[in-house]
CSV table of C-alpha atoms in Angstrom, one decimal:
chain,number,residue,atom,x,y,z
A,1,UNK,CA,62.9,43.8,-36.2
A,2,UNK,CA,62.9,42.6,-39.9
A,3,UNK,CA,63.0,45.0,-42.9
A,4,UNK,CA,59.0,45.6,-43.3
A,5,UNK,CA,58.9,46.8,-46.6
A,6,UNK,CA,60.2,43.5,-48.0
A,7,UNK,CA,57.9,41.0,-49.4
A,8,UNK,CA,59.1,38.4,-47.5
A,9,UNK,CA,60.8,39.9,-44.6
A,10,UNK,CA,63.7,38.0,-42.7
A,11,UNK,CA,65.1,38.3,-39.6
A,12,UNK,CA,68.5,37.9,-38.7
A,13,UNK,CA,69.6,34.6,-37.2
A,14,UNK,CA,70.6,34.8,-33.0
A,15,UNK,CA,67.5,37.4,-32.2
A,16,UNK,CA,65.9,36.5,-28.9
A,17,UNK,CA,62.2,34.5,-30.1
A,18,UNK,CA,59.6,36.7,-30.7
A,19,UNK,CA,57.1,37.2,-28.3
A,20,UNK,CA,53.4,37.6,-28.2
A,21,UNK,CA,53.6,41.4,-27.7
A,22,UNK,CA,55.7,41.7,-30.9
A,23,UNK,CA,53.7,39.5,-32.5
A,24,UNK,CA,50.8,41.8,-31.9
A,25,UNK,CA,52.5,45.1,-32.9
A,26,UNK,CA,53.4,43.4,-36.4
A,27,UNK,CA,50.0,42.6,-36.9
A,28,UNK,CA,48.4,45.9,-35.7
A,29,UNK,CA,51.6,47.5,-38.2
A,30,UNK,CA,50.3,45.2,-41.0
A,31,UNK,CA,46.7,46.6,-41.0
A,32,UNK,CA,47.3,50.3,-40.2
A,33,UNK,CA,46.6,52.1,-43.2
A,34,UNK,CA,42.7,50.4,-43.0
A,35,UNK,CA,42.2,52.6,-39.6
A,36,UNK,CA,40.5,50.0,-37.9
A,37,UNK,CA,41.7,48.4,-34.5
A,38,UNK,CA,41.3,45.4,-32.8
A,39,UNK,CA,41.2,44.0,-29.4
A,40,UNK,CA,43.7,41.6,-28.2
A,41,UNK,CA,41.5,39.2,-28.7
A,42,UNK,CA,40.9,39.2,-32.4
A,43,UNK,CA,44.7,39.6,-33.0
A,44,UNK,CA,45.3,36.8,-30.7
A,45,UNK,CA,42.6,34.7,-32.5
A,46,UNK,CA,44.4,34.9,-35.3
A,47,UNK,CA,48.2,34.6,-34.8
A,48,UNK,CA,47.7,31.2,-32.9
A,49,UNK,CA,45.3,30.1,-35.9
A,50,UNK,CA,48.0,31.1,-38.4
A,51,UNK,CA,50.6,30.2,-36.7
A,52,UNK,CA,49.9,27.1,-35.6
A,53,UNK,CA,49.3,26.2,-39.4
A,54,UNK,CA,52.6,27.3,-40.0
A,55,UNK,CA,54.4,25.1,-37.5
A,56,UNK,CA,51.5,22.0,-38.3
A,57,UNK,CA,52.7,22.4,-42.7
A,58,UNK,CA,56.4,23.7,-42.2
A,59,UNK,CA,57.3,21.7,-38.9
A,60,UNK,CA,60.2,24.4,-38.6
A,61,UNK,CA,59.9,24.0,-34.5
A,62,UNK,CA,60.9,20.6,-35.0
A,63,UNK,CA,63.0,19.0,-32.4
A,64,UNK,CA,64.4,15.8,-30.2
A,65,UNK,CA,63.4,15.2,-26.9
A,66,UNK,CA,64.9,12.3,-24.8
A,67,UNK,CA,62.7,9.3,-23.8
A,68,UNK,CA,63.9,6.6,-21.0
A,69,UNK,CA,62.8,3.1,-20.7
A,70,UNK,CA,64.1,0.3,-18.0
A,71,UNK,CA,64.7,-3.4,-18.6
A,72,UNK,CA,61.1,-4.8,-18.9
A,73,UNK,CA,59.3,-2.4,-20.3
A,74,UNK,CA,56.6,-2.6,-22.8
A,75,UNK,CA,55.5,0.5,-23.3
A,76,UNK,CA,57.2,4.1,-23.9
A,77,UNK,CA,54.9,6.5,-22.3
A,78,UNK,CA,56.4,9.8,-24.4
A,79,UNK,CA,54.2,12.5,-21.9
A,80,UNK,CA,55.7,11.5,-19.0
A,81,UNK,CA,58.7,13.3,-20.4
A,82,UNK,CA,57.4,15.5,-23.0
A,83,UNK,CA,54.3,16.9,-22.1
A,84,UNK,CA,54.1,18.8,-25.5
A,85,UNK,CA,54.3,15.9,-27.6
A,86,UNK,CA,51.7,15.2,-30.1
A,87,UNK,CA,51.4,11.9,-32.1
A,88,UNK,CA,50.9,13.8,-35.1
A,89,UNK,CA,53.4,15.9,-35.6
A,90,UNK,CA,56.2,13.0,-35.0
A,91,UNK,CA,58.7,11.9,-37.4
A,92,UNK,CA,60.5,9.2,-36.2
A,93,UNK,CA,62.1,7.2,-33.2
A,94,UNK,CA,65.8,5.6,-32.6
A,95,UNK,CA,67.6,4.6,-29.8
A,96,UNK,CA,71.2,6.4,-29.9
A,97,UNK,CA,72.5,6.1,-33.3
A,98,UNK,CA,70.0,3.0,-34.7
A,99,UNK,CA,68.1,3.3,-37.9
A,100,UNK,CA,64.6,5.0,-36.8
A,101,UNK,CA,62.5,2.1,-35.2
A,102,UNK,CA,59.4,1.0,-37.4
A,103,UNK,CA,56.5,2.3,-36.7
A,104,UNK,CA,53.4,-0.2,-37.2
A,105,UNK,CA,49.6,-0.8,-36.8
A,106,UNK,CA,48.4,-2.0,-33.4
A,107,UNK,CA,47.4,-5.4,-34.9
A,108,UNK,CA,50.4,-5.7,-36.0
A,109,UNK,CA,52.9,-5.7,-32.4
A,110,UNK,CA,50.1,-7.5,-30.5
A,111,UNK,CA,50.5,-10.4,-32.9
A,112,UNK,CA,54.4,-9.9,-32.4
A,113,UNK,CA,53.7,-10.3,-28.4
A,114,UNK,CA,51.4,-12.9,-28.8
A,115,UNK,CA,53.5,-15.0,-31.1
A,116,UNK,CA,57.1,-14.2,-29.5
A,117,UNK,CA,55.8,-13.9,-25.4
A,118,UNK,CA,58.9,-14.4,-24.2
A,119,UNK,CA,61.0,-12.4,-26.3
A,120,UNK,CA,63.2,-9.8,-25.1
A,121,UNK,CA,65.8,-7.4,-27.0
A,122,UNK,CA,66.6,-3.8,-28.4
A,123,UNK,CA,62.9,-2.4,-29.5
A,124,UNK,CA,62.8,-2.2,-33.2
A,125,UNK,CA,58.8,-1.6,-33.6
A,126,UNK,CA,56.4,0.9,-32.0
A,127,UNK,CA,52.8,0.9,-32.8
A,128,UNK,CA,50.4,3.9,-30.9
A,129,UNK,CA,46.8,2.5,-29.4
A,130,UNK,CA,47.1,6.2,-27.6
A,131,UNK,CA,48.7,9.2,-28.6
A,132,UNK,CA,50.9,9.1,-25.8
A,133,UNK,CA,52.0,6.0,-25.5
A,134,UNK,CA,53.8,4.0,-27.6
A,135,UNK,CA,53.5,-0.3,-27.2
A,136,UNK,CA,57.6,-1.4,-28.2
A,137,UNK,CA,58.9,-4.8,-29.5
A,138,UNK,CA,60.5,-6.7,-28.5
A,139,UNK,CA,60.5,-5.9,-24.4
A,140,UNK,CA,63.5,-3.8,-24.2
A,141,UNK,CA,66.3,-6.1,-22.7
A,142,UNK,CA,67.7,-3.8,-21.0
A,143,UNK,CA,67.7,0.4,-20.0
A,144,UNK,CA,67.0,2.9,-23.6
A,145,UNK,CA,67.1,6.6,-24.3
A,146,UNK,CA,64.9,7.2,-27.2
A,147,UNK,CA,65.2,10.0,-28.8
A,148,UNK,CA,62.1,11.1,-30.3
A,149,UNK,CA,61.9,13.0,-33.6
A,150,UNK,CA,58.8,15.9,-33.5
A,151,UNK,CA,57.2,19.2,-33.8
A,152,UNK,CA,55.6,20.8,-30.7
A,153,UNK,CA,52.6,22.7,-31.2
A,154,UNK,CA,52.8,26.3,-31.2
A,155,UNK,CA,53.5,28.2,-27.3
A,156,UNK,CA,50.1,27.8,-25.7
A,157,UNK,CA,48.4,31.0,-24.4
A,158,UNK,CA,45.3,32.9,-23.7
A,159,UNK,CA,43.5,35.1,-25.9
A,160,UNK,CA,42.9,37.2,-23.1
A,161,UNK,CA,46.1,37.4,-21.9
A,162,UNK,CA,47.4,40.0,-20.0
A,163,UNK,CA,51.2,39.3,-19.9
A,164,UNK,CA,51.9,39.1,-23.9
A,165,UNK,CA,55.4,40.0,-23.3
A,166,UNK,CA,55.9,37.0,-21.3
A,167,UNK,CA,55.4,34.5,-23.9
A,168,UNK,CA,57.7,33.4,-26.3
A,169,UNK,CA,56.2,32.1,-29.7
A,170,UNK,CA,58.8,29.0,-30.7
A,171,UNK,CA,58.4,29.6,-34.3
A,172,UNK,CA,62.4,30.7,-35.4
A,173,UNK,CA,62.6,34.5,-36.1
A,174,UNK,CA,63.5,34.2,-40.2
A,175,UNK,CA,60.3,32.3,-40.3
A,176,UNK,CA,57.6,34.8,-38.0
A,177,UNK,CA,57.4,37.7,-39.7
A,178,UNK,CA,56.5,36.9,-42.8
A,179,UNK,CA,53.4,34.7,-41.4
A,180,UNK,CA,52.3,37.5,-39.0
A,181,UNK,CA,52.3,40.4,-42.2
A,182,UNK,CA,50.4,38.3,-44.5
A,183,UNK,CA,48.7,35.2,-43.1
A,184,UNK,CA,47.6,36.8,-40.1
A,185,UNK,CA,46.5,39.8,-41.6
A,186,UNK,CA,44.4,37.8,-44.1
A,187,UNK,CA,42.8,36.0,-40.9
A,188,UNK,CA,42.5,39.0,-39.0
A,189,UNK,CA,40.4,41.3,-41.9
A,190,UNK,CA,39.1,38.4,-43.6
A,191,UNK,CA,38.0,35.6,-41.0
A,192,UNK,CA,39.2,32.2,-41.4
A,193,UNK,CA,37.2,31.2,-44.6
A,194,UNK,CA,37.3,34.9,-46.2
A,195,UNK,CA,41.3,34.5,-45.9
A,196,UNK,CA,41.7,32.3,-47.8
A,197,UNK,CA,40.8,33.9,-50.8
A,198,UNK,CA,42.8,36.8,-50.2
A,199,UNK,CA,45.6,38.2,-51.6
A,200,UNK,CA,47.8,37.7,-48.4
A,201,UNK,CA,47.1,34.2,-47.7
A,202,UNK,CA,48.0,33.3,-51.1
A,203,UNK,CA,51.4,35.2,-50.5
A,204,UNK,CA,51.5,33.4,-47.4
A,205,UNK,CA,50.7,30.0,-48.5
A,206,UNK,CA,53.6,30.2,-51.2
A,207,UNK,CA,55.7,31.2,-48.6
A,208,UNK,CA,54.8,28.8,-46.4
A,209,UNK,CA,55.8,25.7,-48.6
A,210,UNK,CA,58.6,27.3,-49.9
A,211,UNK,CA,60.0,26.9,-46.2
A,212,UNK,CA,58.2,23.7,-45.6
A,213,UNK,CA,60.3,22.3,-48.6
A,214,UNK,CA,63.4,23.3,-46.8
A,215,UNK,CA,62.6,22.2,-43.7
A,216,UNK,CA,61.3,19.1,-44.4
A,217,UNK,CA,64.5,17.8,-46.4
A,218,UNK,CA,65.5,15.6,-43.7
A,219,UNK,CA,64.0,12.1,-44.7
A,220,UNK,CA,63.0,9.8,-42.3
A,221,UNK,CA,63.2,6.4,-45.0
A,222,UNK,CA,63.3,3.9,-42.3
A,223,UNK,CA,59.9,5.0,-40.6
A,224,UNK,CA,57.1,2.8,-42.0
A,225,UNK,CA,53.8,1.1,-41.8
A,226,UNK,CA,50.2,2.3,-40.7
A,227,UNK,CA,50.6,4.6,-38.0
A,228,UNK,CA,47.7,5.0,-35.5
């Protein structure tokens, strides 16, 4: 585990993720000297509230997932392939080593098809009229891997869980520990609201964009227009 008494603790790169148990036995560790305990519940409550801001601000569980279309196709229906995709945390689309495709309103490509019906090519647009599915111009010409640029939200579990140990939180190990000892805590005494007047979530917000500012280095200059 990471050195605790540090004010921003680090682990070392190659650990195995952390899991929910873990998580759970930093945060109790965090709050021991007030004597109070809480049930799995509460602590759960707040590590996927914290945490989940933490990977929505940093997007340090950013990665690339692979999306197929055939000659003839419209439409890039991202789900199908990665079911925890979000429109929201996305940063950009290309197709092998292209420029990232242009992402426009929905106004926008359905004047494209309606002006150009019959046009057919390598998609340089995208515009979303779901979050899931993405409406590409021109009508790809022939058979794409996309490769699609985004953040998944944090691991998905219960608050009741019975099987912490089982799930692995993809947030990267340097990152963890230093949200669980001082945002969580200041969610788990304080409450949401209360928090964030505390002297932990202030520790934990600076911390927070100091990684986000690293992270988020990579620039994505060739994504544009109004996204849906």
């Amino acid at each position: 585990m990471g050195d605790r008494s540090s004010r921003f603790p680090v682990y070392k790169e190659g650990l195995k993720p952390m899991n929910l148990l873990e998580a759970q036995q930093t945060l109790t560790d965090s709050v021991l000297w007030s004597g109070e305990s809480y049930p799995k519940e509460k602590l759960n409550r707040a590590i996927r509230y914290v945490l989940q801001d933490f990977i929505n601000d940093t997007k340090c569980a950013r990665k690339v997932g692979v999306v197929s279309v055939s000659s003839g196709d419209d439409v890039l229906d991202i789900l199908a392939s990665l079911p925890d995709f979000n429109i929201e945390s996305m940063d950009g689309i290309r197709i092998g080593k292209q420029p990232y495709i242009t992402q426009v309103g929905v106004s926008e490509i359905l004047g494209d098809y309606k002006n150009h019906p019959d046009k057919v090519g390598e998609p340089t647009k995208i515009a979303f009229e779901t979050p899931d599915k993405g409406m590409i111009f021109p009508v790809s010409d022939d058979n794409y891997d996309f490769s699609v640029v985004y953040s998944p939200p944090l691991t998905a579990f219960a608050v009741d869980t019975n099987t912490p140990e089982t799930i692995e939180l993809n947030i990267p190990d340097r990152f963890i520990d230093a949200a669980l000892w001082h945002g969580c805590k200041a969610a788990l005494t304080r409450g949401q609201t209360g928090a964030k007047t505390s002297e932990d979530w202030a520790i934990y917000t600076q911390y927070k964009y100091k990684i986000a500012s690293k992270v988020n280095r990579v620039s994505f200059t060739a994504f544009a227009g109004t996204a849906i």
